[in-house]
Short mmCIF file of C-alpha atoms in Angstrom, two decimals:
data_model
loop_
_atom_site.label_atom_id
_atom_site.label_comp_id
_atom_site.label_asym_id
_atom_site.label_seq_id
_atom_site.Cartn_x
_atom_site.Cartn_y
_atom_site.Cartn_z
CA ASN S 31 38.59 27.39 153.59
CA ILE S 32 40.59 25.30 156.05
CA TYR S 33 37.59 24.95 158.34
CA LEU S 34 35.28 23.92 155.48
CA LYS S 35 37.86 21.38 154.29
CA TYR S 36 38.27 19.58 157.65
CA GLU S 37 35.10 20.55 159.57
CA PRO S 38 36.69 19.87 162.98
CA ASP S 39 34.61 19.11 166.04
CA ILE S 40 37.16 20.93 168.21
CA ILE S 41 39.63 23.71 167.48
CA HIS S 42 42.58 23.79 169.92
CA VAL S 43 44.56 27.03 170.03
CA HIS S 44 47.53 28.34 171.99
CA THR S 45 48.17 31.87 173.21
CA GLU S 46 48.20 34.55 171.86
CA MET S 47 48.06 35.31 168.12
CA PRO S 48 46.16 32.08 167.29
CA ASP S 49 43.59 33.17 169.88
CA PHE S 50 43.18 36.46 168.04
CA ALA S 51 42.88 34.68 164.67
CA LEU S 52 40.18 32.33 165.98
CA TRP S 53 38.28 35.24 167.55
CA ILE S 54 38.30 37.05 164.18
CA PHE S 55 37.15 33.84 162.45
CA ARG S 56 34.21 33.46 164.83
CA LYS S 57 33.19 37.08 164.38
CA MET S 58 33.20 36.61 160.60
CA ALA S 59 31.44 33.23 160.65
CA TRP S 60 28.72 33.81 163.27
CA THR S 61 26.00 34.16 160.60
CA PHE S 62 26.69 30.63 159.34
CA TRP S 63 24.67 28.62 161.84
CA TRP S 64 26.20 25.26 160.86
CA ILE S 65 29.72 26.38 161.84
CA LYS S 66 29.72 25.53 165.52
CA PRO S 67 32.98 23.90 166.56
CA LYS S 68 33.97 23.63 170.23
CA TYR S 69 37.15 25.29 171.50
CA VAL S 70 40.03 24.35 173.77
CA ARG S 71 42.64 26.96 174.49
CA THR S 72 45.97 26.38 176.24
CA ILE S 73 47.43 29.34 178.13
CA HIS S 74 51.22 29.14 178.18
CA SER S 75 52.27 32.39 179.81
CA THR S 76 51.83 34.09 183.17
CA GLN S 77 51.62 37.43 181.35
CA LEU S 78 49.18 37.75 178.45
CA TRP S 79 48.80 40.43 175.80
CA ASN S 80 51.87 42.35 177.01
CA SER S 81 51.97 44.64 173.99
CA TRP S 82 48.23 44.53 173.26
CA LYS S 83 46.44 44.93 176.60
CA PRO S 84 43.35 46.65 175.08
CA LEU S 85 43.01 43.77 172.62
CA GLY S 86 43.23 41.27 175.46
CA ARG S 87 40.44 42.99 177.36
CA ILE S 88 38.19 42.52 174.33
CA ILE S 89 39.12 38.92 173.53
CA GLU S 90 39.43 37.28 176.96
CA PRO S 91 35.70 37.56 177.86
CA TYR S 92 34.93 35.54 174.72
CA TYR S 93 37.10 32.60 175.81
CA ILE S 94 35.89 32.82 179.39
CA LYS S 95 32.29 32.71 178.18
CA HIS S 96 32.96 29.52 176.22
CA LYS S 97 34.79 27.88 179.18
CA CYS S 98 37.63 26.66 177.02
CA ASN S 99 40.75 27.87 178.85
CA VAL S 100 43.34 25.45 180.24
CA ALA S 101 46.45 26.56 182.17
CA ILE S 102 49.79 24.76 181.92
CA SER S 103 50.88 25.46 185.51
CA SER S 104 49.60 26.71 188.85
CA SER S 105 51.36 30.01 188.16
CA THR S 106 49.59 30.56 184.84
CA LYS S 107 46.32 29.68 186.57
CA GLU S 108 46.94 32.11 189.43
CA CYS S 109 48.04 34.95 187.16
CA TYR S 110 45.05 34.48 184.85
CA GLU S 111 42.65 34.55 187.78
CA ILE S 112 44.20 37.78 189.06
CA ALA S 113 44.12 39.42 185.62
CA TYR S 114 40.73 38.20 184.34
CA GLY S 115 38.85 36.73 187.30
CA ASP S 116 38.39 33.21 185.95
CA SER S 117 39.62 30.00 187.60
CA LEU S 118 41.12 27.47 185.17
CA PRO S 119 41.87 23.75 185.16
CA ILE S 120 45.54 22.79 184.86
CA ILE S 121 47.09 20.32 182.41
CA PHE S 122 50.87 20.21 182.64
CA ASN S 123 52.83 20.01 179.40
CA GLY S 124 54.35 16.59 178.83
CA LEU S 125 57.84 15.60 177.71
CA GLU S 126 59.57 12.38 176.78
CA GLU S 127 63.01 11.45 178.02
CA VAL S 128 65.71 12.18 175.45
CA PRO S 129 68.64 9.76 175.04
CA GLN S 130 71.73 11.61 176.21
CA LYS S 131 75.11 12.17 174.56
CA ARG S 132 78.30 13.61 176.00
CA PHE S 133 78.88 17.30 175.30
CA GLU S 134 82.44 17.68 174.03
CA GLY S 135 82.85 21.21 175.38
CA LEU S 136 82.89 20.16 179.04
CA ILE S 137 85.86 21.41 181.05
CA LYS S 138 87.56 18.56 182.87
CA GLY S 139 88.08 19.07 186.58
CA LYS S 140 85.42 21.81 186.82
CA VAL S 141 81.78 21.82 187.84
CA ASN S 142 80.10 22.56 184.50
CA VAL S 143 77.05 24.85 184.77
CA LEU S 144 74.69 25.54 181.85
CA PHE S 145 72.60 28.65 181.18
CA ALA S 146 70.50 28.52 178.01
CA GLY S 147 67.94 31.12 176.98
CA ARG S 148 67.40 34.57 175.53
CA PHE S 149 69.79 37.22 176.81
CA CYS S 150 67.02 39.38 178.25
CA PRO S 151 65.80 40.47 181.71
CA GLU S 152 62.87 38.02 181.57
CA LYS S 153 65.39 35.16 181.64
CA GLY S 154 67.45 36.85 184.35
CA ILE S 155 70.49 37.49 182.18
CA ASP S 156 71.39 40.55 184.27
CA THR S 157 71.27 38.39 187.41
CA LEU S 158 73.53 35.83 185.71
CA LEU S 159 76.03 38.57 184.92
CA ASN S 160 76.01 39.82 188.50
CA VAL S 161 76.53 36.30 189.81
CA LEU S 162 79.45 35.78 187.40
CA LYS S 163 81.04 39.07 188.43
CA THR S 164 80.67 38.24 192.12
CA MET S 165 82.22 34.80 191.57
CA GLN S 166 84.92 35.74 189.09
CA ASP S 167 87.62 34.67 191.54
CA SER S 168 86.13 31.16 191.85
CA GLU S 169 88.18 28.35 190.31
CA LYS S 170 85.59 25.64 190.92
CA TYR S 171 83.00 26.33 188.19
CA HIS S 172 82.89 26.70 184.44
CA PHE S 173 79.78 28.40 183.03
CA HIS S 174 78.48 27.50 179.57
CA ILE S 175 76.18 30.29 178.34
CA VAL S 176 73.99 29.60 175.31
CA GLY S 177 71.75 32.13 173.59
CA ALA S 178 71.44 35.54 171.97
CA GLY S 179 69.77 38.84 172.68
CA ALA S 180 70.19 42.38 173.96
CA TYR S 181 72.91 41.47 176.47
CA ALA S 182 75.01 39.49 173.98
CA ASN S 183 77.82 42.04 173.69
CA GLU S 184 78.02 42.50 177.45
CA ILE S 185 78.17 38.73 177.99
CA ARG S 186 80.85 38.24 175.35
CA ASP S 187 82.93 41.20 176.56
CA PHE S 188 82.91 39.81 180.09
CA ALA S 189 83.79 36.31 178.86
CA LYS S 190 86.87 37.66 177.04
CA HIS S 191 88.44 38.46 180.40
CA ASN S 192 87.30 35.29 182.19
CA ASN S 193 88.52 31.89 181.06
CA ARG S 194 85.87 30.19 183.20
CA ILE S 195 83.07 31.16 180.80
CA SER S 196 82.19 29.75 177.36
CA VAL S 197 79.58 31.49 175.21
CA TYR S 198 77.67 29.84 172.34
CA ASP S 199 75.10 31.28 169.94
CA LYS S 200 73.37 27.91 170.07
CA ILE S 201 74.01 24.24 170.69
CA TYR S 202 72.11 22.13 168.18
CA GLY S 203 70.11 19.37 169.83
CA LEU S 204 70.74 20.84 173.27
CA SER S 205 68.19 18.55 174.95
CA GLN S 206 70.40 15.52 174.21
CA TYR S 207 73.40 17.11 175.96
CA ILE S 208 71.78 18.49 179.14
CA GLY S 209 72.71 15.37 181.08
CA SER S 210 76.39 16.15 180.48
CA PHE S 211 76.26 19.26 182.66
CA ASP S 212 76.47 19.16 186.44
CA PHE S 213 73.83 21.87 186.92
CA LEU S 214 71.42 24.01 184.94
CA PHE S 215 71.10 27.63 186.09
CA MET S 216 67.76 29.40 185.52
CA PRO S 217 67.38 32.85 187.13
CA SER S 218 64.19 33.56 185.12
CA ARG S 219 61.81 36.22 186.40
CA PHE S 220 58.76 34.44 185.00
CA GLU S 221 57.90 31.50 182.75
CA GLY S 222 54.74 29.76 181.62
CA LEU S 223 56.05 26.26 182.27
CA PRO S 224 59.70 26.02 181.22
CA LEU S 225 60.46 22.83 179.33
CA LEU S 226 64.21 23.27 179.78
CA SER S 227 64.12 22.66 183.53
CA ILE S 228 61.92 19.59 183.01
CA GLU S 229 64.30 18.26 180.34
CA ALA S 230 67.18 18.75 182.77
CA SER S 231 65.38 16.86 185.53
CA LEU S 232 64.58 13.99 183.16
CA ALA S 233 68.30 13.92 182.29
CA HIS S 234 69.24 13.80 186.01
CA THR S 235 70.74 17.30 185.97
CA PRO S 236 69.62 19.41 188.96
CA THR S 237 68.59 23.01 188.30
CA ILE S 238 69.40 26.10 190.34
CA ILE S 239 66.35 28.36 190.06
CA ASN S 240 64.74 31.62 190.96
CA ARG S 241 61.48 30.74 192.69
CA SER S 242 59.48 32.58 190.02
CA PRO S 243 56.03 31.98 188.52
CA GLY S 244 56.02 28.96 186.23
CA LEU S 245 59.59 27.93 186.96
CA LYS S 246 58.89 27.02 190.59
CA ASP S 247 56.10 24.69 189.40
CA THR S 248 58.61 22.32 187.82
CA PHE S 249 60.09 21.31 191.19
CA PRO S 250 58.87 20.21 194.62
CA ILE S 251 57.90 23.08 196.90
CA ASP S 252 60.90 22.42 199.16
CA TRP S 253 63.46 22.30 196.32
CA PRO S 254 66.74 23.31 198.02
CA LEU S 255 68.40 24.95 195.00
CA ALA S 256 65.90 27.81 194.82
CA VAL S 257 66.13 31.46 195.83
CA ASP S 258 63.56 34.25 196.18
CA ASN S 259 63.49 37.49 194.20
CA ASN S 260 66.51 36.59 192.07
CA SER S 261 68.83 37.34 194.97
CA VAL S 262 72.41 37.44 193.72
CA GLU S 263 73.66 36.90 197.27
CA ALA S 264 71.48 33.79 197.66
CA PHE S 265 72.63 32.36 194.33
CA VAL S 266 76.27 32.93 195.25
CA ASP S 267 75.63 31.23 198.59
CA ILE S 268 74.29 28.18 196.75
CA PHE S 269 77.38 28.00 194.54
CA ARG S 270 79.90 28.65 197.29
CA ASN S 271 78.30 26.81 200.19
CA LYS S 272 75.16 24.73 199.62
CA LEU S 273 76.46 22.73 196.67
CA VAL S 274 79.32 21.52 198.86
CA ASP S 275 76.97 19.68 201.23
CA ILE S 276 74.29 18.27 198.92
CA ASN S 277 73.83 14.62 198.08
CA TYR S 278 73.99 15.07 194.32
CA GLU S 279 72.58 11.71 193.27
CA GLN S 280 69.70 11.96 195.73
CA LEU S 281 68.84 15.49 194.53
CA ALA S 282 68.97 14.41 190.89
CA ASP S 283 66.66 11.48 191.68
CA ILE S 284 64.15 13.76 193.44
CA ALA S 285 64.02 16.08 190.42
CA TYR S 286 63.72 13.15 188.01
CA LYS S 287 60.85 11.53 189.91
CA TYR S 288 58.95 14.82 190.19
CA ALA S 289 59.29 15.46 186.45
CA LYS S 290 58.39 11.89 185.56
CA ASP S 291 55.29 11.90 187.76
CA ASN S 292 53.97 15.29 186.67
CA PHE S 293 55.13 16.00 183.13
CA SER S 294 54.76 12.83 181.08
CA ILE S 295 53.39 12.81 177.53
CA GLY S 296 50.91 10.07 178.41
CA LYS S 297 49.46 12.01 181.34
CA MET S 298 49.05 15.16 179.26
CA GLN S 299 47.40 13.23 176.43
CA ARG S 300 44.89 11.51 178.71
CA GLU S 301 43.91 14.76 180.38
CA TYR S 302 43.38 16.62 177.09
CA GLU S 303 41.38 13.69 175.71
CA ALA S 304 39.10 13.97 178.74
CA VAL S 305 38.59 17.67 178.00
CA TYR S 306 37.84 16.94 174.34
CA ASN S 307 35.29 14.26 175.27
CA LEU S 308 33.48 16.63 177.60
CA LYS S 309 33.34 19.27 174.87
CA ILE S 310 31.77 17.06 172.21
CA LYS S 311 29.20 15.35 174.43
#
């Protein structure tokens, strides 16, 4: 009914359940010869169909056949090619700069570090805990941890005995406060293309990262606040040693320029419009 109401020239879907819904729609509508829209499909994750691998093996050949896949990062492109054998174009997601406000929970006299995300292994919450435990004698930093998930009780129990940690279920409008923090900490094991790190760069807040698929794509290849394999020792070395010697303003400017050049709304819009025009020619 929705298709008959709007009769779109192009249907743009995003992984994964919308992909499944469109595949079902096409299977049901193939006998109606006048229903022939074109498709564009954005792939947001480096790992597809995690709980439905057999379903993915059925559906992916359909989208490959119609040449409609677009990756959001070099990591999603690389992982898709390994999994399904098809090379994809890349269109980075775009973001606008958000006017910043001061976060009232900052601890004066400390270096305020933000972690925000699900409390799960994918986001490196276990690595965060190990870093906090290793650095529990440090007086320099205050960690602000925002989120919920399987590790919530463990995080909160640890925070009870450490006055250098604040835990929040959520901070409403977080993107407008990111610029208040000195650093963002992202020990993620994989991402599609994380918007949080881009938002931080646009707010001139440098991010300490695991050099993982998707996340590494949001910074220059030689980004100095990056570690391999979620090494707790390397993260601790950054906090205890490397942050002492960095030129903070210069690093923040490098991150801002990279985000501005690669992840603007206008750039994303122009590149998708070019894809749409090719489809309907």
